[in-house]
């Protein structure tokens, strides 16, 4: 894995949290994007070479809605940049990690993503993300 690409934070209200994080980081978010298949609306902040991704649920059965019901707002996942997601998924599987998706899926920010089950990663939801070269 390369660098930490972003840290995902679950929020109840994206607009309110955009204001809070703009105050905290001293700069505004640079984009908002909805990922229909995941039931989330996201916004991104640049922090040096890394990003903060805020995630708000758009449906009641969204993973973010479930997370907030259980744990409240806060850090949801850590995403690592990888060069070859399929290869990295195969390597992690062989190491005994449980992947939440068998195949890479389309995530926000033009990325192919896959998640590792927190119960096999020390309680942390880990996301792998690879820059998607076939721009849509
Ligand atoms: Zn993410």
PDB file of N, CA, C and O in Angstrom, residues 71-102:
ATOM      1  N   UNK A  71     -22.906   4.112  16.598  1.00  0.00           N
ATOM      2  CA  UNK A  71     -21.739   4.722  17.239  1.00  0.00           C
ATOM      3  C   UNK A  71     -21.754   6.235  17.273  1.00  0.00           C
ATOM      4  O   UNK A  71     -20.898   6.848  17.889  1.00  0.00           O
ATOM      5  N   UNK A  72     -22.678   6.844  16.548  1.00  0.00           N
ATOM      6  CA  UNK A  72     -22.672   8.299  16.462  1.00  0.00           C
ATOM      7  C   UNK A  72     -21.686   8.782  15.406  1.00  0.00           C
ATOM      8  O   UNK A  72     -21.046   7.974  14.724  1.00  0.00           O
ATOM      9  N   UNK A  73     -21.552  10.081  15.289  1.00  0.00           N
ATOM     10  CA  UNK A  73     -20.643  10.645  14.298  1.00  0.00           C
ATOM     11  C   UNK A  73     -19.199  10.339  14.671  1.00  0.00           C
ATOM     12  O   UNK A  73     -18.879  10.201  15.851  1.00  0.00           O
ATOM     13  N   UNK A  74     -18.345  10.290  13.677  1.00  0.00           N
ATOM     14  CA  UNK A  74     -16.924  10.113  13.977  1.00  0.00           C
ATOM     15  C   UNK A  74     -16.196   9.382  12.867  1.00  0.00           C
ATOM     16  O   UNK A  74     -16.754   9.151  11.784  1.00  0.00           O
ATOM     17  N   UNK A  75     -14.935   9.008  13.164  1.00  0.00           N
ATOM     18  CA  UNK A  75     -14.099   8.351  12.158  1.00  0.00           C
ATOM     19  C   UNK A  75     -14.741   7.033  11.732  1.00  0.00           C
ATOM     20  O   UNK A  75     -15.108   6.209  12.574  1.00  0.00           O
ATOM     21  N   UNK A  76     -14.909   6.857  10.441  1.00  0.00           N
ATOM     22  CA  UNK A  76     -15.604   5.689   9.891  1.00  0.00           C
ATOM     23  C   UNK A  76     -14.635   4.719   9.232  1.00  0.00           C
ATOM     24  O   UNK A  76     -14.738   3.522   9.408  1.00  0.00           O
ATOM     25  N   UNK A  77     -13.704   5.226   8.459  1.00  0.00           N
ATOM     26  CA  UNK A  77     -12.727   4.337   7.817  1.00  0.00           C
ATOM     27  C   UNK A  77     -11.442   5.070   7.469  1.00  0.00           C
ATOM     28  O   UNK A  77     -11.401   6.294   7.427  1.00  0.00           O
ATOM     29  N   UNK A  78     -10.396   4.259   7.233  1.00  0.00           N
ATOM     30  CA  UNK A  78      -9.122   4.786   6.741  1.00  0.00           C
ATOM     31  C   UNK A  78      -8.895   4.185   5.366  1.00  0.00           C
ATOM     32  O   UNK A  78      -9.044   2.965   5.187  1.00  0.00           O
ATOM     33  N   UNK A  79      -8.587   5.026   4.410  1.00  0.00           N
ATOM     34  CA  UNK A  79      -8.405   4.550   3.034  1.00  0.00           C
ATOM     35  C   UNK A  79      -6.938   4.654   2.624  1.00  0.00           C
ATOM     36  O   UNK A  79      -6.306   5.689   2.830  1.00  0.00           O
ATOM     37  N   UNK A  80      -6.429   3.564   2.079  1.00  0.00           N
ATOM     38  CA  UNK A  80      -5.061   3.535   1.586  1.00  0.00           C
ATOM     39  C   UNK A  80      -5.073   3.493   0.063  1.00  0.00           C
ATOM     40  O   UNK A  80      -5.879   2.776  -0.547  1.00  0.00           O
ATOM     41  N   UNK A  81      -4.179   4.257  -0.529  1.00  0.00           N
ATOM     42  CA  UNK A  81      -4.034   4.231  -1.980  1.00  0.00           C
ATOM     43  C   UNK A  81      -3.244   2.985  -2.367  1.00  0.00           C
ATOM     44  O   UNK A  81      -2.246   2.652  -1.721  1.00  0.00           O
ATOM     45  N   UNK A  82      -3.716   2.292  -3.378  1.00  0.00           N
ATOM     46  CA  UNK A  82      -2.972   1.141  -3.909  1.00  0.00           C
ATOM     47  C   UNK A  82      -2.862   1.301  -5.418  1.00  0.00           C
ATOM     48  O   UNK A  82      -3.698   1.936  -6.056  1.00  0.00           O
ATOM     49  N   UNK A  83      -1.799   0.695  -5.961  1.00  0.00           N
ATOM     50  CA  UNK A  83      -1.590   0.843  -7.388  1.00  0.00           C
ATOM     51  C   UNK A  83      -2.449  -0.146  -8.166  1.00  0.00           C
ATOM     52  O   UNK A  83      -3.011   0.179  -9.196  1.00  0.00           O
ATOM     53  N   UNK A  84      -2.533  -1.376  -7.636  1.00  0.00           N
ATOM     54  CA  UNK A  84      -3.278  -2.426  -8.319  1.00  0.00           C
ATOM     55  C   UNK A  84      -4.229  -3.074  -7.319  1.00  0.00           C
ATOM     56  O   UNK A  84      -3.839  -3.927  -6.522  1.00  0.00           O
ATOM     57  N   UNK A  85      -5.475  -2.663  -7.361  1.00  0.00           N
ATOM     58  CA  UNK A  85      -6.415  -3.061  -6.307  1.00  0.00           C
ATOM     59  C   UNK A  85      -6.697  -4.564  -6.329  1.00  0.00           C
ATOM     60  O   UNK A  85      -6.800  -5.197  -5.279  1.00  0.00           O
ATOM     61  N   UNK A  86      -6.790  -5.142  -7.515  1.00  0.00           N
ATOM     62  CA  UNK A  86      -7.089  -6.584  -7.601  1.00  0.00           C
ATOM     63  C   UNK A  86      -5.960  -7.400  -6.971  1.00  0.00           C
ATOM     64  O   UNK A  86      -6.200  -8.374  -6.253  1.00  0.00           O
ATOM     65  N   UNK A  87      -4.757  -6.966  -7.248  1.00  0.00           N
ATOM     66  CA  UNK A  87      -3.588  -7.663  -6.714  1.00  0.00           C
ATOM     67  C   UNK A  87      -3.536  -7.541  -5.193  1.00  0.00           C
ATOM     68  O   UNK A  87      -3.265  -8.500  -4.468  1.00  0.00           O
ATOM     69  N   UNK A  88      -3.810  -6.350  -4.708  1.00  0.00           N
ATOM     70  CA  UNK A  88      -3.778  -6.096  -3.262  1.00  0.00           C
ATOM     71  C   UNK A  88      -4.897  -6.866  -2.555  1.00  0.00           C
ATOM     72  O   UNK A  88      -4.704  -7.400  -1.472  1.00  0.00           O
ATOM     73  N   UNK A  89      -6.059  -6.942  -3.195  1.00  0.00           N
ATOM     74  CA  UNK A  89      -7.172  -7.706  -2.620  1.00  0.00           C
ATOM     75  C   UNK A  89      -6.797  -9.181  -2.513  1.00  0.00           C
ATOM     76  O   UNK A  89      -7.060  -9.837  -1.497  1.00  0.00           O
ATOM     77  N   UNK A  90      -6.159  -9.703  -3.542  1.00  0.00           N
ATOM     78  CA  UNK A  90      -5.755 -11.110  -3.537  1.00  0.00           C
ATOM     79  C   UNK A  90      -4.719 -11.357  -2.439  1.00  0.00           C
ATOM     80  O   UNK A  90      -4.775 -12.347  -1.710  1.00  0.00           O
ATOM     81  N   UNK A  91      -3.783 -10.416  -2.299  1.00  0.00           N
ATOM     82  CA  UNK A  91      -2.751 -10.564  -1.277  1.00  0.00           C
ATOM     83  C   UNK A  91      -3.372 -10.573   0.123  1.00  0.00           C
ATOM     84  O   UNK A  91      -3.055 -11.418   0.960  1.00  0.00           O
ATOM     85  N   UNK A  92      -4.291  -9.651   0.374  1.00  0.00           N
ATOM     86  CA  UNK A  92      -4.902  -9.543   1.695  1.00  0.00           C
ATOM     87  C   UNK A  92      -5.761 -10.763   2.016  1.00  0.00           C
ATOM     88  O   UNK A  92      -5.780 -11.246   3.143  1.00  0.00           O
ATOM     89  N   UNK A  93      -6.452 -11.255   1.008  1.00  0.00           N
ATOM     90  CA  UNK A  93      -7.272 -12.452   1.178  1.00  0.00           C
ATOM     91  C   UNK A  93      -6.386 -13.617   1.618  1.00  0.00           C
ATOM     92  O   UNK A  93      -6.725 -14.375   2.522  1.00  0.00           O
ATOM     93  N   UNK A  94      -5.245 -13.717   0.947  1.00  0.00           N
ATOM     94  CA  UNK A  94      -4.318 -14.793   1.270  1.00  0.00           C
ATOM     95  C   UNK A  94      -3.769 -14.649   2.684  1.00  0.00           C
ATOM     96  O   UNK A  94      -3.467 -15.634   3.352  1.00  0.00           O
ATOM     97  N   UNK A  95      -3.678 -13.385   3.148  1.00  0.00           N
ATOM     98  CA  UNK A  95      -3.197 -13.128   4.510  1.00  0.00           C
ATOM     99  C   UNK A  95      -4.286 -13.356   5.556  1.00  0.00           C
ATOM    100  O   UNK A  95      -4.056 -13.178   6.738  1.00  0.00           O
ATOM    101  N   UNK A  96      -5.510 -13.695   5.102  1.00  0.00           N
ATOM    102  CA  UNK A  96      -6.573 -14.026   6.043  1.00  0.00           C
ATOM    103  C   UNK A  96      -7.553 -12.902   6.326  1.00  0.00           C
ATOM    104  O   UNK A  96      -8.424 -13.037   7.177  1.00  0.00           O
ATOM    105  N   UNK A  97      -7.405 -11.792   5.648  1.00  0.00           N
ATOM    106  CA  UNK A  97      -8.365 -10.698   5.840  1.00  0.00           C
ATOM    107  C   UNK A  97      -9.658 -11.028   5.104  1.00  0.00           C
ATOM    108  O   UNK A  97      -9.634 -11.635   4.042  1.00  0.00           O
ATOM    109  N   UNK A  98     -10.781 -10.602   5.685  1.00  0.00           N
ATOM    110  CA  UNK A  98     -12.072 -10.786   5.018  1.00  0.00           C
ATOM    111  C   UNK A  98     -12.419  -9.502   4.276  1.00  0.00           C
ATOM    112  O   UNK A  98     -12.442  -8.409   4.863  1.00  0.00           O
ATOM    113  N   UNK A  99     -12.661  -9.650   2.992  1.00  0.00           N
ATOM    114  CA  UNK A  99     -13.026  -8.490   2.182  1.00  0.00           C
ATOM    115  C   UNK A  99     -14.541  -8.365   2.142  1.00  0.00           C
ATOM    116  O   UNK A  99     -15.249  -9.364   2.077  1.00  0.00           O
ATOM    117  N   UNK A 100     -15.020  -7.131   2.196  1.00  0.00           N
ATOM    118  CA  UNK A 100     -16.471  -6.916   2.183  1.00  0.00           C
ATOM    119  C   UNK A 100     -17.040  -6.954   0.775  1.00  0.00           C
ATOM    120  O   UNK A 100     -18.229  -7.115   0.587  1.00  0.00           O
ATOM    121  N   UNK A 101     -16.206  -6.763  -0.219  1.00  0.00           N
ATOM    122  CA  UNK A 101     -16.654  -6.969  -1.594  1.00  0.00           C
ATOM    123  C   UNK A 101     -15.635  -7.800  -2.365  1.00  0.00           C
ATOM    124  O   UNK A 101     -14.432  -7.650  -2.191  1.00  0.00           O
ATOM    125  N   UNK A 102     -16.168  -8.702  -3.173  1.00  0.00           N
ATOM    126  CA  UNK A 102     -15.323  -9.647  -3.912  1.00  0.00           C
ATOM    127  C   UNK A 102     -14.574  -8.966  -5.048  1.00  0.00           C
ATOM    128  O   UNK A 102     -13.472  -9.353  -5.402  1.00  0.00           O
TER     129      UNK A 102
END
